[in-house]
Coordinates of C-alpha atoms and ligand atoms in Angstrom, one line a residue:
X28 CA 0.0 0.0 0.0
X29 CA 1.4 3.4 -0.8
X30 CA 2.6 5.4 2.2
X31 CA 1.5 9.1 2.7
X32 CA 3.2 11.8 5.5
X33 CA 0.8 12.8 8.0
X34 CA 3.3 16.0 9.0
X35 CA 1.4 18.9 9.2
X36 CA 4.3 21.5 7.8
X37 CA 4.9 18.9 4.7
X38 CA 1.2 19.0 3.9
X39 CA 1.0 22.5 4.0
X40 CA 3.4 23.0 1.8
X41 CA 2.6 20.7 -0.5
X42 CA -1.1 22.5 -0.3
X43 CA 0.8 25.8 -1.0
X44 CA 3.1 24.6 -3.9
X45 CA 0.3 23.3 -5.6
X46 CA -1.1 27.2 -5.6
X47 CA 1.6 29.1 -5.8
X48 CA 2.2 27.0 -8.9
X49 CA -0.8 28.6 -10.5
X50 CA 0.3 32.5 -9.9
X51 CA 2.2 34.0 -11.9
X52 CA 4.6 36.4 -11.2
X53 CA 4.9 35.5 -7.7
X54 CA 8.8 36.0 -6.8
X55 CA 10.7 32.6 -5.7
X56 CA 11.7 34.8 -2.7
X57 CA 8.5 35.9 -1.6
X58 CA 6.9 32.6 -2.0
X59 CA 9.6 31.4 1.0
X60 CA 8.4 33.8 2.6
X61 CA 5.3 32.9 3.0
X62 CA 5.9 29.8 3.8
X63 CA 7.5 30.7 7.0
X64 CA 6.0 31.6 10.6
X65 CA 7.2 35.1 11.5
X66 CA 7.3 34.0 15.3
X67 CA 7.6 31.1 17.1
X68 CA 7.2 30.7 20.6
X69 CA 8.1 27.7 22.5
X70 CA 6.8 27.7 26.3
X71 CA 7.6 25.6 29.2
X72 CA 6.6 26.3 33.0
X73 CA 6.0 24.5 36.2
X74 CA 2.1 23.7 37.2
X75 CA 1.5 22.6 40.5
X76 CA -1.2 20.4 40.5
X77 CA -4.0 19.5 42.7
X78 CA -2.4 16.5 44.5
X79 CA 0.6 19.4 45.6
X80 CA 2.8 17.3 42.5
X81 CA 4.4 19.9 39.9
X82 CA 4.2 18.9 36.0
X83 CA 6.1 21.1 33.4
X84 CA 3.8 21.8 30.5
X85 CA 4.7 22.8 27.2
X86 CA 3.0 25.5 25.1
X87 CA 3.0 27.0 21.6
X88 CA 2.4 30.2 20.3
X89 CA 2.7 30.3 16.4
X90 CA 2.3 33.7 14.3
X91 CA 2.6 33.2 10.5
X92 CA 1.6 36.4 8.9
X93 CA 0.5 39.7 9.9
X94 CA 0.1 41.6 6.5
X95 CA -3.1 42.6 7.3
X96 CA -3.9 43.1 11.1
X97 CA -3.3 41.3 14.4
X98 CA -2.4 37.9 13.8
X99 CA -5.8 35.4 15.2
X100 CA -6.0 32.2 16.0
X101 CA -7.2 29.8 18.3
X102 CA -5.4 28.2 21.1
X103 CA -5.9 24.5 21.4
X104 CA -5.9 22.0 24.2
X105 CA -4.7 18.4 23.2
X106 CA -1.8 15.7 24.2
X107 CA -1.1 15.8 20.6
X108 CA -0.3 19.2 20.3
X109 CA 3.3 19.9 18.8
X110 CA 4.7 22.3 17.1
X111 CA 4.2 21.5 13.2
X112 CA 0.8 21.3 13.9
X113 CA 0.4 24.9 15.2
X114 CA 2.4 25.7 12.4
X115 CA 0.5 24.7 9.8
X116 CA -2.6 25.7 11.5
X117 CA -1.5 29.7 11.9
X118 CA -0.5 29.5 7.7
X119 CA -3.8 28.3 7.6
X120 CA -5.6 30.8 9.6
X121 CA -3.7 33.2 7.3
X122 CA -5.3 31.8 4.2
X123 CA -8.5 31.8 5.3
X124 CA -8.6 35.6 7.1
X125 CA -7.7 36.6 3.3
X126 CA -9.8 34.4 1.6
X127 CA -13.0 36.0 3.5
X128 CA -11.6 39.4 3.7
X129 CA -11.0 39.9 7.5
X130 CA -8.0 42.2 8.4
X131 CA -6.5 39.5 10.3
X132 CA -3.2 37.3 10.0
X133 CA -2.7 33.8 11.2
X134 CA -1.5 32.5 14.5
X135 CA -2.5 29.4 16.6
X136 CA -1.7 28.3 20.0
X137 CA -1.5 24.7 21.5
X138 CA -0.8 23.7 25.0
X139 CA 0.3 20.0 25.4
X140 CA -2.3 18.8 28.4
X141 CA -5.4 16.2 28.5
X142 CA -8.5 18.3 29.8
X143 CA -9.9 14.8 30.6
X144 CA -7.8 14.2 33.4
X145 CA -7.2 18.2 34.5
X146 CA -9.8 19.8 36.7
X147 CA -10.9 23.4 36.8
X148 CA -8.2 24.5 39.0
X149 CA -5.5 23.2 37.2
X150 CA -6.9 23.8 33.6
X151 CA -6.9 27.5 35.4
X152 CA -3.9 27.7 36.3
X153 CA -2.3 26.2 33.5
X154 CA -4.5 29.5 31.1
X155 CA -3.5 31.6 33.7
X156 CA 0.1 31.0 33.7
X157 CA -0.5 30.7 29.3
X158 CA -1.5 33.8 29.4
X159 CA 1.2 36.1 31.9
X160 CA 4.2 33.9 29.3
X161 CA 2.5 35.3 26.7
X162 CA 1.6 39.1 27.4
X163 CA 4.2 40.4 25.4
X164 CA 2.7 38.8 22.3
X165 CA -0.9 39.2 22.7
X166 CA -2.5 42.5 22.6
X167 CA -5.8 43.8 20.9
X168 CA -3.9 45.3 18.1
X169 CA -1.6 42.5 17.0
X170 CA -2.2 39.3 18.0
X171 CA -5.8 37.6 19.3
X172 CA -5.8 34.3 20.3
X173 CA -9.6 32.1 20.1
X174 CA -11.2 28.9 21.3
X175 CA -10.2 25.7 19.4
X176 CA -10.7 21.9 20.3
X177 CA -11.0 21.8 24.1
X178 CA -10.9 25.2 24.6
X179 CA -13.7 27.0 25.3
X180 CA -15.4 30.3 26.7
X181 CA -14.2 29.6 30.2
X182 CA -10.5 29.3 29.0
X183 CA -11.3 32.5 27.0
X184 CA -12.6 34.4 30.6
X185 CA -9.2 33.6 32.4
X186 CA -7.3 34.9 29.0
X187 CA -9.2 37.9 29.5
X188 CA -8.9 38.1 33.0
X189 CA -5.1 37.4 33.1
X190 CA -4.4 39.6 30.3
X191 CA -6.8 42.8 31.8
X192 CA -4.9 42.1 35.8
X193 CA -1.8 43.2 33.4
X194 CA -2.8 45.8 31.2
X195 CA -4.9 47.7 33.6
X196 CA -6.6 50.8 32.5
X197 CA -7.5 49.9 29.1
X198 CA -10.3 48.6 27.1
X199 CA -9.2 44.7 26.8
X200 CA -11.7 43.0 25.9
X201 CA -10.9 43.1 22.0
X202 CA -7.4 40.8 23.2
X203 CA -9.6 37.1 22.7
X204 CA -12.3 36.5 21.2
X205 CA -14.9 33.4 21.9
X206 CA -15.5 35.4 25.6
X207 CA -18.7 34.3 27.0
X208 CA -21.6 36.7 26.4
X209 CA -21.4 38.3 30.1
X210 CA -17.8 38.9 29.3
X211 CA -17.6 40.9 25.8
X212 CA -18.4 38.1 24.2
X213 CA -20.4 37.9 20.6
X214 CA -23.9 36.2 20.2
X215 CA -23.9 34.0 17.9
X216 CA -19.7 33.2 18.3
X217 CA -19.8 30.0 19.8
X218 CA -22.4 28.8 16.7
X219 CA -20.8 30.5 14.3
X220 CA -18.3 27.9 12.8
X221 CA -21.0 25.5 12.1
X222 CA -23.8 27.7 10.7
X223 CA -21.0 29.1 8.9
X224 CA -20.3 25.6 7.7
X225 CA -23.9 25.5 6.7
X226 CA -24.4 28.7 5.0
X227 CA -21.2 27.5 3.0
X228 CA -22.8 24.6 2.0
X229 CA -26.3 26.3 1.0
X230 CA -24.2 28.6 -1.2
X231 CA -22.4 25.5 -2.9
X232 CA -25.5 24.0 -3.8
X233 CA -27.2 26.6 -5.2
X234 CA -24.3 26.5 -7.9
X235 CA -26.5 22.9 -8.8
X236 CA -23.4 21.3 -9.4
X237 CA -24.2 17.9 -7.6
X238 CA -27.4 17.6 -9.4
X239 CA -29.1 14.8 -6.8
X240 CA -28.2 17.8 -3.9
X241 CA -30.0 20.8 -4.8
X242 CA -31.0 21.2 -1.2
X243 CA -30.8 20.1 1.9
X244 CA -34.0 18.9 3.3
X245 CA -33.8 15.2 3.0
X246 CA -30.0 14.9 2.3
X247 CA -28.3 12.3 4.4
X248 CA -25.3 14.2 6.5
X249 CA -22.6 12.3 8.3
X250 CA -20.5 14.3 11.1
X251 CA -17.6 13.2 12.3
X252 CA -16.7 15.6 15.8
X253 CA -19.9 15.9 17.8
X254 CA -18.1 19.1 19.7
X255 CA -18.7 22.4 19.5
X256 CA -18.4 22.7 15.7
X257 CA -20.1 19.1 14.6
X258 CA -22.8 19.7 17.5
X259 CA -23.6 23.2 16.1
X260 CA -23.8 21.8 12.2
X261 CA -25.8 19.1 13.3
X262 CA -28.2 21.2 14.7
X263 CA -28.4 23.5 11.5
X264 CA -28.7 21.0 9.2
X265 CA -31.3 19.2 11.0
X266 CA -33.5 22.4 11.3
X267 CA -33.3 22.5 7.4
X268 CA -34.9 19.1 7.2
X269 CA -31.5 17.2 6.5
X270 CA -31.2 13.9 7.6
X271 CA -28.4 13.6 10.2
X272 CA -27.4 9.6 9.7
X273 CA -24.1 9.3 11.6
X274 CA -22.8 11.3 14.5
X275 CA -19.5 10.8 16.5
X276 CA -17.1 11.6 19.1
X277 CA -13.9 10.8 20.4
X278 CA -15.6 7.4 22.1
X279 CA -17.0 5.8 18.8
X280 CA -19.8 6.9 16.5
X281 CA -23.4 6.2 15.8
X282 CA -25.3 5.2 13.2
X283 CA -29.5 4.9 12.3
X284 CA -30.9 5.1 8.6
X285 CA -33.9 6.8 10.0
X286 CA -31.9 10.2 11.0
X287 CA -30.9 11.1 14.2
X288 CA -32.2 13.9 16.5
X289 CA -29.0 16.1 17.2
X290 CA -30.7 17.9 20.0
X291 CA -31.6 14.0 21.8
X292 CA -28.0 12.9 21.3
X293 CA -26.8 15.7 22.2
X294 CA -28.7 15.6 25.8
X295 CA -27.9 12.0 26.1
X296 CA -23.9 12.8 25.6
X297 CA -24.5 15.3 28.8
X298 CA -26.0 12.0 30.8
X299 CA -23.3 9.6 29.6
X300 CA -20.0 11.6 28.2
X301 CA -20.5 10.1 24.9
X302 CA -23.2 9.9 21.6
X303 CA -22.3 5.6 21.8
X304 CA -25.0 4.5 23.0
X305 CA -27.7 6.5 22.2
X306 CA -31.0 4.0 21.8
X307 CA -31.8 2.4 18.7
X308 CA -28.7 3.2 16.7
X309 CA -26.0 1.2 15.5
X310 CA -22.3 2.0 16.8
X311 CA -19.6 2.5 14.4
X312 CA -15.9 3.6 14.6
X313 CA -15.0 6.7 13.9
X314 CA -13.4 5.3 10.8
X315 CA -16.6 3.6 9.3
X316 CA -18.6 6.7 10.0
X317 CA -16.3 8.6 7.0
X318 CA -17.6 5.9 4.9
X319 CA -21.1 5.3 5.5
X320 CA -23.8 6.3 3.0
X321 CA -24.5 9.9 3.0
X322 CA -24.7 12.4 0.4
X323 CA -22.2 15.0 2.8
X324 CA -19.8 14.5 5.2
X325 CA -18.5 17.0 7.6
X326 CA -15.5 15.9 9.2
X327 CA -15.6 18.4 13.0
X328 CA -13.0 16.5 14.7
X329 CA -9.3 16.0 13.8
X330 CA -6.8 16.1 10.9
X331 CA -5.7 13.9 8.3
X332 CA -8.9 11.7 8.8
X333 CA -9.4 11.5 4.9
X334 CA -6.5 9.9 3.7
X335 CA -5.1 7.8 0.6
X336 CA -6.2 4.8 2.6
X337 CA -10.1 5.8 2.8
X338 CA -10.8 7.7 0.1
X339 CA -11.8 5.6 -2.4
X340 CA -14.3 4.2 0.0
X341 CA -16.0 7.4 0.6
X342 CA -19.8 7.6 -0.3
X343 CA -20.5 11.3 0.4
X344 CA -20.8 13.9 -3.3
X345 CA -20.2 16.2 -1.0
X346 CA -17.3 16.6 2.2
X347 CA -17.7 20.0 3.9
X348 CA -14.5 20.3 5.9
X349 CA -15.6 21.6 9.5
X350 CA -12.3 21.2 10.8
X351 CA -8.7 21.8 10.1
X352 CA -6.8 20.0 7.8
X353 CA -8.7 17.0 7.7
X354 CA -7.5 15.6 4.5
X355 CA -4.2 14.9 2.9
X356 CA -3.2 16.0 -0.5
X357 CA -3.0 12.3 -1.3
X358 CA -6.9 12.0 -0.7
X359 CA -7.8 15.0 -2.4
X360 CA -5.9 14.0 -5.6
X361 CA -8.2 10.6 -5.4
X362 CA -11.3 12.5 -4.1
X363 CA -10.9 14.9 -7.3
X364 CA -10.4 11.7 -9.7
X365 CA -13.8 10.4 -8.1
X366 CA -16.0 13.7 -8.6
X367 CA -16.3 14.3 -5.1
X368 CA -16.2 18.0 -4.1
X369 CA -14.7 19.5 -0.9
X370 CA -15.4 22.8 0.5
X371 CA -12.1 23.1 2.2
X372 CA -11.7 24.1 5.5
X373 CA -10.3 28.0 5.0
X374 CA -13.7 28.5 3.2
X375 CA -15.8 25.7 5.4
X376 CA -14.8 27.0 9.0
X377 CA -14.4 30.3 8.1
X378 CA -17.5 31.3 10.4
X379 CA -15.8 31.3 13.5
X380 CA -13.1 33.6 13.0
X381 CA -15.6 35.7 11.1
X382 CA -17.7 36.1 14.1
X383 CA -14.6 36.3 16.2
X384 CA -13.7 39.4 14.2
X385 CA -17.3 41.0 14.8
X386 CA -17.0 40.0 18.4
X387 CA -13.2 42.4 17.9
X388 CA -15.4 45.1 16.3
X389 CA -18.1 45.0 19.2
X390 CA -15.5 44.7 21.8
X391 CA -13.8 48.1 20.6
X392 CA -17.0 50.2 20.1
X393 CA -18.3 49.0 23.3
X394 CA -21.6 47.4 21.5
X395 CA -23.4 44.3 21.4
X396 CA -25.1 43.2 18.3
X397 CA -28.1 41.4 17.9
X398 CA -28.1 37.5 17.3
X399 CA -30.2 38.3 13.6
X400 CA -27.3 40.9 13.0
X401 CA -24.2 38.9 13.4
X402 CA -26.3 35.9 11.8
X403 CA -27.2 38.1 8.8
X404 CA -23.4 39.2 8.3
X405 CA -22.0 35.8 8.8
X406 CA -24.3 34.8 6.6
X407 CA -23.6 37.3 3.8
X408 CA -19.5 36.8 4.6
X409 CA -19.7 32.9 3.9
X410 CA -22.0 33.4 0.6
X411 CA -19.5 35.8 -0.8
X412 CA -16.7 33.8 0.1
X413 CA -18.0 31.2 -1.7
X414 CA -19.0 33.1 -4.4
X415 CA -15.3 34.3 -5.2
X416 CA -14.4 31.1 -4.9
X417 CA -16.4 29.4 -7.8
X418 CA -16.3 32.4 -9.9
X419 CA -12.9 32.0 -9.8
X420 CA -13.3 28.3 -10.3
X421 CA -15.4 29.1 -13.3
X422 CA -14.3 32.2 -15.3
X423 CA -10.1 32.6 -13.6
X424 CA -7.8 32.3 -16.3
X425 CA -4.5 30.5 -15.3
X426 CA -2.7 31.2 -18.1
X427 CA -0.7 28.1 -19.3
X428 CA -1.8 25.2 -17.8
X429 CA -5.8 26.7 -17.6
X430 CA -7.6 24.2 -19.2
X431 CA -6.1 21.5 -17.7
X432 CA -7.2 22.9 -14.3
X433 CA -10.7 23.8 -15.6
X434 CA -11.3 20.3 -17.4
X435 CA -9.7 18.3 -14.6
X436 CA -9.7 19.7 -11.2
X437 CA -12.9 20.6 -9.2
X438 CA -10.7 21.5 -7.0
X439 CA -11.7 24.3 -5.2
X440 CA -8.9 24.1 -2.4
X441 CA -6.2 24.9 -4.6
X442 CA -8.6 27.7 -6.2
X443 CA -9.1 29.0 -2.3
X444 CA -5.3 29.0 -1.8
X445 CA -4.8 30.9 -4.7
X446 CA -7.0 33.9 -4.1
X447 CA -5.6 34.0 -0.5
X448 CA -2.2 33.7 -1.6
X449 CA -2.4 36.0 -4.2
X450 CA -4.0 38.4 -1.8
X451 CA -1.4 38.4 0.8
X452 CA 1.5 38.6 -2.0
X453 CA -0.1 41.2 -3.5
X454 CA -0.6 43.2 0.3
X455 CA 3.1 42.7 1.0
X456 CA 4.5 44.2 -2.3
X457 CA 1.8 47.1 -1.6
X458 CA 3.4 47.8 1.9
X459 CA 6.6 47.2 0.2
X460 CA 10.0 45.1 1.5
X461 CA 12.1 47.3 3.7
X462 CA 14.9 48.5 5.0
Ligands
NAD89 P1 -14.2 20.5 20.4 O1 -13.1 20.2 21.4 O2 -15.4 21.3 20.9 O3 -14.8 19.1 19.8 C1 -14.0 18.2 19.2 C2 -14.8 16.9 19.0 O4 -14.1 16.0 18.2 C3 -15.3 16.2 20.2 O5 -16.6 15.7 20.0 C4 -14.3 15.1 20.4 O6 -14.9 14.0 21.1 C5 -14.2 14.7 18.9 N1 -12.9 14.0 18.6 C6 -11.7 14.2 19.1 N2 -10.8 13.3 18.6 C7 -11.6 12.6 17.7 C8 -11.3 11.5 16.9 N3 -10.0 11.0 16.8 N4 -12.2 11.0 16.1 C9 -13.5 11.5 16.2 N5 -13.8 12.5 17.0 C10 -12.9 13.0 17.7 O7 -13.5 21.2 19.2 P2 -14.2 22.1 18.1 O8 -14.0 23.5 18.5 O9 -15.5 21.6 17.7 O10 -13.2 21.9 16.9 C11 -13.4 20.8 16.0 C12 -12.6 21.1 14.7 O11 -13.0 22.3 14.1 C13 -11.1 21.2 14.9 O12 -10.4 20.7 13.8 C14 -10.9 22.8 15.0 O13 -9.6 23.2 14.6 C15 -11.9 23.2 13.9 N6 -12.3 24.6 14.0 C16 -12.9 25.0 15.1 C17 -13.4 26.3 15.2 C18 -14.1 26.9 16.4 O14 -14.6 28.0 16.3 N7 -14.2 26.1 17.5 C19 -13.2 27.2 14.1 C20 -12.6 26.7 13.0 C21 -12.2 25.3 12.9

């Protein structure tokens, strides 16, 4: 069987080269550039821990490109969490900030810990002692960190918190994003990547290019995450009348032909810490549930879950890419052979830092919009985004090697990269290289 890498900073530049391929005029120096993270930050420090035993945790603080605005970008909370990976996930924050037009750049965060096994206190003093190692890079005006997986609102409170004990005397708030409501936070934020992953995906269909998916009430949708993202989609696309036929979490997944109620699996995960189990459905791995029957699949959990091994056995017309990076170039390539079309993540996801940058906006005006407003410009953002992104599919000319891209690629990750690429190449010569 052929072999694939799974590291992050190869697949992203792979991902890049492919679109930087298609621009011309883009200097060989400038495309290195762009390539690399402007800042790295590698943190360790001492935690004492509930049971009086100190642990040394290591931390992350990636910012790739700040061409236009404060760098943003989540901060995520996982055993996995390494470098590369934060990496490749602040280049792609970049991407997607200029593919929707939000004066951010790109950064991400990770902090190497299991929030299974941590309690409050200690997941409070590890953000706590995050944030103080880190208050010479964050700041409202460059660099804005955000929830990501197992992170969440709370985490985003003692960011604040930390951050304001620090800085006092100034209007703070805009420093994170993903703060709960009582706390500068937006409505709609913590929804807002997966109705952004739906309003993406009404957008694509109304381009009728599947022609058995015109619409969504009836569709068959498996969900791969059942988190904040996947929990939030599954919602959505229930309410407009798809049928949700596979849900999953980090446990297992589940499975019933009849459609499953997201808001009943979602109380009886509260009960029991998990969807498996959840009557009258058949469990399946987290594997299977990529390739049951459905016309989409939204992958909400983890990366590099689509691969060269599985993708040939994928049913879905349709994969609608929730989280980060969760296929390799490998899969793609095959994916694109078999007609099946992906609305990659920059464009997919792009609701949550969307909202994040309306909860910045808010945060500095000292407002709070209403839910229908920051639903009707999320809304509006995701549409346009993917507008640009099949007119540019359709009508871009490539110059040499265009009609081998429009006859054989569908691709509309490479055509993503390119207009964010483009964008931030273009901004940088704009600003102009100095001294
Ligand atoms: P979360 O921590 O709320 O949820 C993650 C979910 O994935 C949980 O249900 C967990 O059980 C499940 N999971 C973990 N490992 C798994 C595995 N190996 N197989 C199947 N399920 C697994 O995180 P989230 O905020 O929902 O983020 C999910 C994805 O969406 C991540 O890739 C994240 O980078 C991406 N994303 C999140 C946001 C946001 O606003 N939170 C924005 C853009 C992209």
């Amino acid at each position: 069987m052929k072999t694939e890498t799974f590291d992050p900073v190869a697949i992203s530049e792979q991902q890049f080269n492919k679109a930087a391929a298609y621009i011309t005029g883009l200097k060989a120096g400038l495309i290195d550039y762009l390539k690399y993270p402007n800042q790295t930050h590698i943190i360790h420090f001492p935690v004492e821990m509930d049971d009086g035993s100190i642990e040394t945790i290591q931390c992350f603080r990636v910012i790739h490109n700040r061409i236009f605005g404060p760098s943003k970008g989540g901060i995520r909370y996982h055993l996995d969490v390494n470098q590369a990976e934060v990496t490749s996930l602040a280049k792609l924050m970049t991407w997607k900030c200029a593919l929707v037009g939000i004066p951010f750049g790109g950064a991400k965060g990770g902090v190497v810990c299991n929030t299974k096994v941590l309690s409050q206190n200690e997941l409070q003093r590890i953000t706590r002692r995050f944030t103080f190692e880190l208050s010479k890079v964050i700041a409202p005006q460059s660099d804005i960190p955000a929830p990501d997986m197992y992170t969440n609102e709370q985490t985003m409170a003692w960011i604040y918190d930390t951050y304001n004990g620090l800085n006092p005397g100034h209007n703070n708030y805009p420093v994170v994003t993903g703060k709960p409501i009582g706390l500068g936070g937006s409505l709609g934020r913590r929804e807002a990547t997966g109705l952004g992953c739906l309003f993406a995906t009404q957008q694509f269909l109304s381009k009728a290019l599947i022609p058995s998916i015109l619409e969504l009430k009836d569709t068959r949708v498996a969900i791969q995450g059942f988190g904040n993202v996947g929990a939030v989609a599954a919602k959505a696309f229930y309410k407009q009348g798809a049928k949700i036929v596979a849900l999953s979490d980090s446990s297992g997944g589940i499975y019933s032909e009849q459609g499953l109620n997201p808001y009943e699996v979602m109380a009886f995960k509260q009960e029991n810490g998990t969807v498996v189990g959840v009557p009258n459905t058949k469990i399946v791995s987290n594997e299977a549930l990529l390739e049951v029957d459905c016309d989409i699949l939204i992958p909400a959990a983890t990366a590099f879950q689509i691969h060269h091994a599985n993708a040939k056995q994928i049913k879905a017309k349709l994969i609608v890419e929730a989280a980060n990076n969760p296929t390799t170039p490998a899969a793609d390539a095959i994916l694109q052979r078999r007609g099946v079309y992906v609305i990659p993540d920059i464009l997919a996801n792009a609701g949550g830092v969307t909202v994040s940058y309306f909860e910045w906006v808010q945060n500095h005006a000292n407002e709070q919009w209403a839910l229908e407003t920051v639903n009707e410009k999320l809304q509006k953002k995701m549409a346009a985004a993917v507008d640009l992104v099949f007119d540019y599919w359709q009508n871009y000319s490539f110059s040499p090697n265009d009609a081998l891209i429009k006859a054989s690629e569908p691709n509309f990750r490479t055509i993503a990269l390119v207009i964010a690429i483009k964008r931030v190449a273009d901004a940088t010569l704009l600003r102009g290289i100095w001294p």
